[in-house]
Amino acid sequence: MTTATHGDARTLALTALTPIAWGSTYAVTTEFLPPDRPLFTALMRALPVGLVLLAITRTLPRGIWIGRAAVLGTLNMGVFFPLLFLAAYRLPGGVAGVLAAIAPMFALGFAAVLLAETPTRRRVLAGLIGVFGVGLVVLRGTVELDTVGVLAGLAAAASLGAGTVLAKKWGHPTGVGPLTVTGWQLTAAGLLITPLALFVEGAPPALDAEAVGGYLYIGVIGTALAYWLWFRGIARVSATSVSFLGLLSPVTAAVIGWIALSEALAPLQVLGLVIALAGTVLGQIPAKTGPAASVPREPVVAGR
């Protein structure tokens, strides 16, 4: 195994912490946050953290990156967060997490169009395996499913898949790191969500200590740290490889739901989670390109 491959493995291992953190947000949402406030919750996840990161990095987007930051913020957070929390409020945590994990299939399609990356048979198979695992959980589960929650989870997966691929396509400006780009996107998302939250849900609810702690966890761990690792990973390895790590989110959500929230899992649901995990591993195996010694590894170029 080459040094570059070792570097990719380390990058993927760190990036995998992101979907694990995302998987934990479902339990936090249902147990600690105000009920039926998906837009306010999305706002609290995006804007405060975004403004803090802007204050820390002291760098604003310029030129073409004003529009790019707005587009990426909309896809990765501005649309993704409200739909994600809507699904989390209306579905058991494990089911909501599994729906969001369909993002790799969307990412494969978007990468083919936007990055001219022809999906390999192995990754298509990995995606199908992941979808099959999702189907076992969603279609065969013993819990009652909410149609709006299911549609919200699917739309959230599509939004994240598109945002992940565009983040790879555009990279980031020279001299600007993932933390700065994360701050740009979170602020743009927060500004997008604010008027919508006020119009649809009205004034913010009163927050108790549990809600404040929940928002702090989601903001710092589930957003600032998680997205920094996510965009760092996208910059160093392929967008589709990173996207397949999203299948770890439902595993985390279901395990937490089972252990901490006493959410029952039917045997077929457990099998579906195992299959989804297998799809994650299969999606990371590089395609064979002939003798390794004769094929130099092309470096990743930001913005390509």
Coordinates of C-alpha atoms in Angstrom, one line a residue:
M1 CA 0.0 0.0 0.0
T2 CA 1.5 3.4 -1.0
T3 CA 1.9 6.4 1.3
A4 CA -0.8 8.2 -0.7
T5 CA -3.2 5.3 0.0
H6 CA -2.3 5.4 3.7
G7 CA -3.1 9.2 3.6
D8 CA -6.4 8.5 2.0
A9 CA -7.3 6.0 4.7
R10 CA -6.4 8.4 7.4
T11 CA -8.5 11.1 5.7
L12 CA -11.5 8.8 5.3
A13 CA -11.2 7.7 8.9
L14 CA -11.4 11.2 10.2
T15 CA -14.1 12.2 7.7
A16 CA -16.2 9.2 9.0
L17 CA -16.6 11.0 12.3
T18 CA -18.9 13.4 10.5
P19 CA -21.7 11.0 9.7
I20 CA -21.3 9.5 13.1
A21 CA -21.9 12.9 14.6
W22 CA -24.8 13.5 12.3
G23 CA -26.3 10.2 13.3
S24 CA -26.4 11.3 16.9
T25 CA -28.4 14.5 16.1
Y26 CA -31.6 12.5 15.7
A27 CA -31.7 11.4 19.3
V28 CA -30.7 14.9 20.5
T29 CA -33.5 16.5 18.4
T30 CA -36.3 14.2 19.6
E31 CA -35.2 14.1 23.3
F32 CA -33.9 17.6 24.1
L33 CA -35.0 20.2 21.6
P34 CA -38.4 22.0 21.4
P35 CA -41.0 19.8 19.5
D36 CA -42.3 20.6 16.0
R37 CA -39.8 23.4 15.3
P38 CA -37.6 22.1 12.5
L39 CA -37.0 25.5 10.9
F40 CA -36.0 27.1 14.2
T41 CA -33.8 24.1 15.0
A42 CA -32.1 24.4 11.5
L43 CA -31.6 28.1 12.1
M44 CA -30.0 27.5 15.5
R45 CA -27.7 24.9 14.0
A46 CA -26.5 27.2 11.2
L47 CA -26.4 30.9 11.9
P48 CA -24.8 31.1 15.4
V49 CA -22.0 28.7 14.5
G50 CA -21.5 30.4 11.1
L51 CA -21.2 33.8 12.7
V52 CA -18.7 32.5 15.3
L53 CA -16.6 30.9 12.5
L54 CA -16.6 34.2 10.6
A55 CA -15.4 36.0 13.7
I56 CA -12.6 33.5 14.2
T57 CA -11.4 33.3 10.6
R58 CA -12.0 37.0 9.7
T59 CA -12.3 36.2 6.0
L60 CA -15.3 37.0 3.8
P61 CA -16.0 35.5 0.4
R62 CA -15.1 37.7 -2.6
G63 CA -15.9 37.8 -6.2
I64 CA -17.3 34.5 -7.6
W65 CA -17.2 32.9 -4.2
I66 CA -20.0 35.1 -2.9
G67 CA -22.4 33.2 -5.2
R68 CA -20.7 29.9 -4.7
A69 CA -20.8 30.1 -0.9
A70 CA -24.5 30.9 -1.2
V71 CA -25.2 27.9 -3.5
L72 CA -23.2 25.5 -1.3
G73 CA -24.7 26.9 1.9
T74 CA -28.1 26.4 0.4
L75 CA -27.5 22.8 -0.6
N76 CA -25.4 21.5 2.2
M77 CA -27.2 23.3 5.0
G78 CA -30.0 25.8 4.0
V79 CA -32.1 23.1 2.4
F80 CA -30.5 20.0 4.1
F81 CA -31.0 21.1 7.7
P82 CA -34.7 21.9 7.6
L83 CA -35.6 18.8 5.7
L84 CA -33.3 16.7 8.0
F85 CA -35.0 18.0 11.1
L86 CA -38.4 17.6 9.6
A87 CA -37.6 14.0 9.0
A88 CA -36.1 13.6 12.5
Y89 CA -39.3 15.1 14.1
R90 CA -41.6 12.8 12.1
L91 CA -39.7 9.5 12.0
P92 CA -37.8 7.3 14.4
G93 CA -34.1 8.2 14.5
G94 CA -32.9 5.1 12.8
V95 CA -35.3 5.4 9.9
A96 CA -34.6 9.1 9.4
G97 CA -30.9 8.4 9.4
V98 CA -31.2 5.7 6.8
L99 CA -33.1 7.9 4.5
A100 CA -30.4 10.6 4.6
A101 CA -27.9 7.9 3.8
I102 CA -29.3 7.5 0.3
A103 CA -27.1 10.5 -0.6
P104 CA -24.3 8.3 -2.1
M105 CA -26.7 7.3 -4.9
F106 CA -27.5 10.9 -5.6
A107 CA -23.8 11.8 -5.4
L108 CA -22.9 9.2 -8.0
G109 CA -25.4 10.7 -10.4
F110 CA -24.3 14.3 -9.8
A111 CA -20.6 13.4 -10.0
A112 CA -21.3 11.8 -13.5
V113 CA -22.8 15.1 -14.7
L114 CA -20.8 17.7 -12.9
L115 CA -17.4 16.0 -12.5
A116 CA -17.5 13.7 -15.6
E117 CA -16.8 10.8 -13.2
T118 CA -18.1 7.6 -14.8
P119 CA -19.6 5.5 -12.0
T120 CA -17.6 2.3 -11.6
R121 CA -19.5 -1.0 -11.4
R122 CA -18.3 -1.5 -7.9
R123 CA -19.6 1.8 -6.7
V124 CA -22.9 1.4 -8.4
L125 CA -23.1 -2.0 -6.7
A126 CA -22.2 -0.5 -3.4
G127 CA -24.9 2.1 -3.9
L128 CA -27.5 -0.5 -4.7
I129 CA -26.5 -2.5 -1.7
G130 CA -26.9 0.6 0.5
V131 CA -30.3 1.3 -1.0
F132 CA -31.3 -2.4 -0.5
G133 CA -30.3 -2.0 3.2
V134 CA -32.3 1.2 3.4
G135 CA -35.3 -0.7 1.9
L136 CA -35.1 -3.4 4.5
V137 CA -35.3 -0.8 7.2
V138 CA -37.9 1.6 5.7
L139 CA -40.2 -0.8 3.9
R140 CA -40.1 -3.8 6.2
G141 CA -39.8 -2.1 9.6
T142 CA -42.4 -2.7 12.3
V143 CA -42.7 1.1 13.0
E144 CA -45.4 3.2 11.4
L145 CA -43.8 5.6 8.8
D146 CA -44.9 9.1 8.1
T147 CA -45.1 10.0 4.3
V148 CA -44.0 13.6 4.8
G149 CA -41.0 12.5 6.9
V150 CA -39.9 10.0 4.3
L151 CA -40.1 12.5 1.5
A152 CA -38.2 15.1 3.6
G153 CA -35.5 12.5 4.3
L154 CA -35.1 11.7 0.6
A155 CA -35.0 15.3 -0.4
A156 CA -32.4 16.0 2.3
A157 CA -30.2 13.2 0.8
A158 CA -30.5 14.7 -2.7
S159 CA -29.5 18.1 -1.4
L160 CA -26.5 16.9 0.4
G161 CA -25.4 14.7 -2.5
A162 CA -25.5 17.7 -4.8
G163 CA -23.7 20.0 -2.3
T164 CA -21.0 17.4 -1.7
V165 CA -20.2 17.1 -5.5
L166 CA -20.3 20.8 -6.1
A167 CA -18.0 21.4 -3.1
K168 CA -15.5 19.0 -4.8
K169 CA -15.9 20.7 -8.2
W170 CA -15.3 24.2 -6.9
G171 CA -12.8 23.4 -4.2
H172 CA -11.9 26.5 -2.2
P173 CA -10.0 29.8 -2.9
T174 CA -6.2 29.8 -2.6
G175 CA -5.2 30.3 1.0
V176 CA -8.6 29.6 2.4
G177 CA -9.2 26.5 4.4
P178 CA -12.2 24.3 5.1
L179 CA -13.0 26.0 8.4
T180 CA -13.4 29.3 6.6
V181 CA -15.6 27.8 3.8
T182 CA -17.7 26.1 6.5
G183 CA -18.3 29.5 8.1
W184 CA -19.3 31.0 4.8
Q185 CA -21.8 28.3 4.1
L186 CA -23.3 28.1 7.6
T187 CA -23.9 31.9 7.6
A188 CA -25.5 31.8 4.1
A189 CA -27.7 29.0 5.2
G190 CA -28.7 30.8 8.4
L191 CA -29.6 34.0 6.5
L192 CA -31.7 31.9 4.1
I193 CA -33.5 30.0 6.9
T194 CA -34.2 33.0 9.2
P195 CA -37.1 34.7 7.4
L196 CA -38.6 31.3 6.5
A197 CA -38.5 30.2 10.2
L198 CA -40.1 33.5 11.4
F199 CA -42.8 33.4 8.7
V200 CA -43.7 29.7 9.2
E201 CA -43.1 29.1 12.9
G202 CA -43.3 32.5 14.4
A203 CA -41.3 33.8 17.3
P204 CA -38.6 31.6 18.8
P205 CA -39.8 29.3 21.6
A206 CA -38.6 29.5 25.2
L207 CA -35.5 27.4 25.8
D208 CA -34.8 25.4 28.9
A209 CA -31.3 24.1 30.0
E210 CA -31.8 20.8 28.1
A211 CA -32.6 22.6 24.9
V212 CA -29.6 25.0 25.2
G213 CA -27.3 22.0 25.8
G214 CA -28.8 20.2 22.8
Y215 CA -28.3 23.2 20.5
L216 CA -24.7 23.6 21.8
Y217 CA -24.0 20.0 21.0
I218 CA -25.5 20.1 17.6
G219 CA -23.8 23.4 16.8
V220 CA -20.3 22.6 18.0
I221 CA -20.0 18.9 17.4
G222 CA -22.7 18.1 14.9
T223 CA -22.1 21.1 12.7
A224 CA -18.8 23.1 13.1
L225 CA -16.5 20.2 13.8
A226 CA -18.4 17.7 11.6
Y227 CA -18.6 20.0 8.5
W228 CA -14.9 21.0 8.9
L229 CA -14.0 17.3 8.7
W230 CA -16.4 16.8 5.8
F231 CA -15.1 19.6 3.6
R232 CA -11.5 18.6 4.5
G233 CA -12.2 15.1 3.3
I234 CA -13.9 16.3 0.1
A235 CA -10.8 18.4 -0.7
R236 CA -8.4 15.3 -0.3
V237 CA -10.3 12.3 -1.7
S238 CA -13.1 11.8 -4.2
A239 CA -16.6 13.2 -3.5
T240 CA -18.2 9.8 -4.0
S241 CA -15.9 8.1 -1.5
V242 CA -16.8 10.8 1.1
S243 CA -20.5 10.5 0.2
F244 CA -20.5 6.7 0.9
L245 CA -19.4 7.4 4.4
G246 CA -22.9 8.9 4.9
L247 CA -24.1 5.3 5.3
L248 CA -22.5 5.4 8.8
S249 CA -25.2 7.9 9.9
P250 CA -28.1 5.4 10.0
V251 CA -26.0 2.9 11.8
T252 CA -25.1 5.4 14.5
A253 CA -28.7 6.7 14.7
A254 CA -30.2 3.2 14.9
V255 CA -27.8 2.1 17.6
I256 CA -28.4 5.2 19.7
G257 CA -32.1 4.8 19.2
W258 CA -31.9 1.1 20.3
I259 CA -29.6 1.6 23.3
A260 CA -30.7 5.0 24.6
L261 CA -34.3 5.4 23.4
S262 CA -35.5 1.8 23.6
E263 CA -36.5 1.9 19.9
A264 CA -37.3 -1.6 18.8
L265 CA -35.5 -2.9 15.7
A266 CA -37.0 -5.9 13.8
P267 CA -34.5 -8.5 12.6
L268 CA -34.9 -7.3 9.0
Q269 CA -34.1 -3.8 10.1
V270 CA -30.9 -5.0 11.8
L271 CA -30.0 -6.9 8.6
G272 CA -30.6 -3.7 6.6
L273 CA -28.2 -1.7 8.8
V274 CA -25.5 -4.4 8.3
I275 CA -26.0 -4.3 4.6
A276 CA -25.8 -0.5 4.6
L277 CA -22.5 -0.7 6.4
A278 CA -21.3 -3.3 3.9
G279 CA -22.1 -0.8 1.1
T280 CA -20.0 1.9 2.9
V281 CA -17.0 -0.4 2.9
L282 CA -17.5 -1.5 -0.7
G283 CA -17.8 2.1 -1.8
Q284 CA -14.3 2.8 -0.5
I285 CA -12.5 0.1 -2.4
P286 CA -10.6 1.8 -5.3
A287 CA -11.1 0.5 -8.8
K288 CA -8.4 -1.5 -10.4
T289 CA -6.5 0.5 -13.0
G290 CA -3.8 -2.0 -14.0
P291 CA -0.3 -2.5 -12.5
A292 CA 0.1 0.0 -9.6
A293 CA 3.7 0.8 -10.4
S294 CA 2.9 2.0 -13.9
V295 CA 0.0 4.2 -13.0
P296 CA 1.1 7.4 -11.1
R297 CA -1.5 8.8 -8.7
E298 CA -2.9 12.1 -9.9
P299 CA -2.9 14.8 -7.2
V300 CA -6.1 16.4 -6.1
V301 CA -6.5 20.0 -7.4
A302 CA -8.9 22.2 -5.5
G303 CA -11.6 23.7 -7.7
R304 CA -11.2 21.2 -10.4

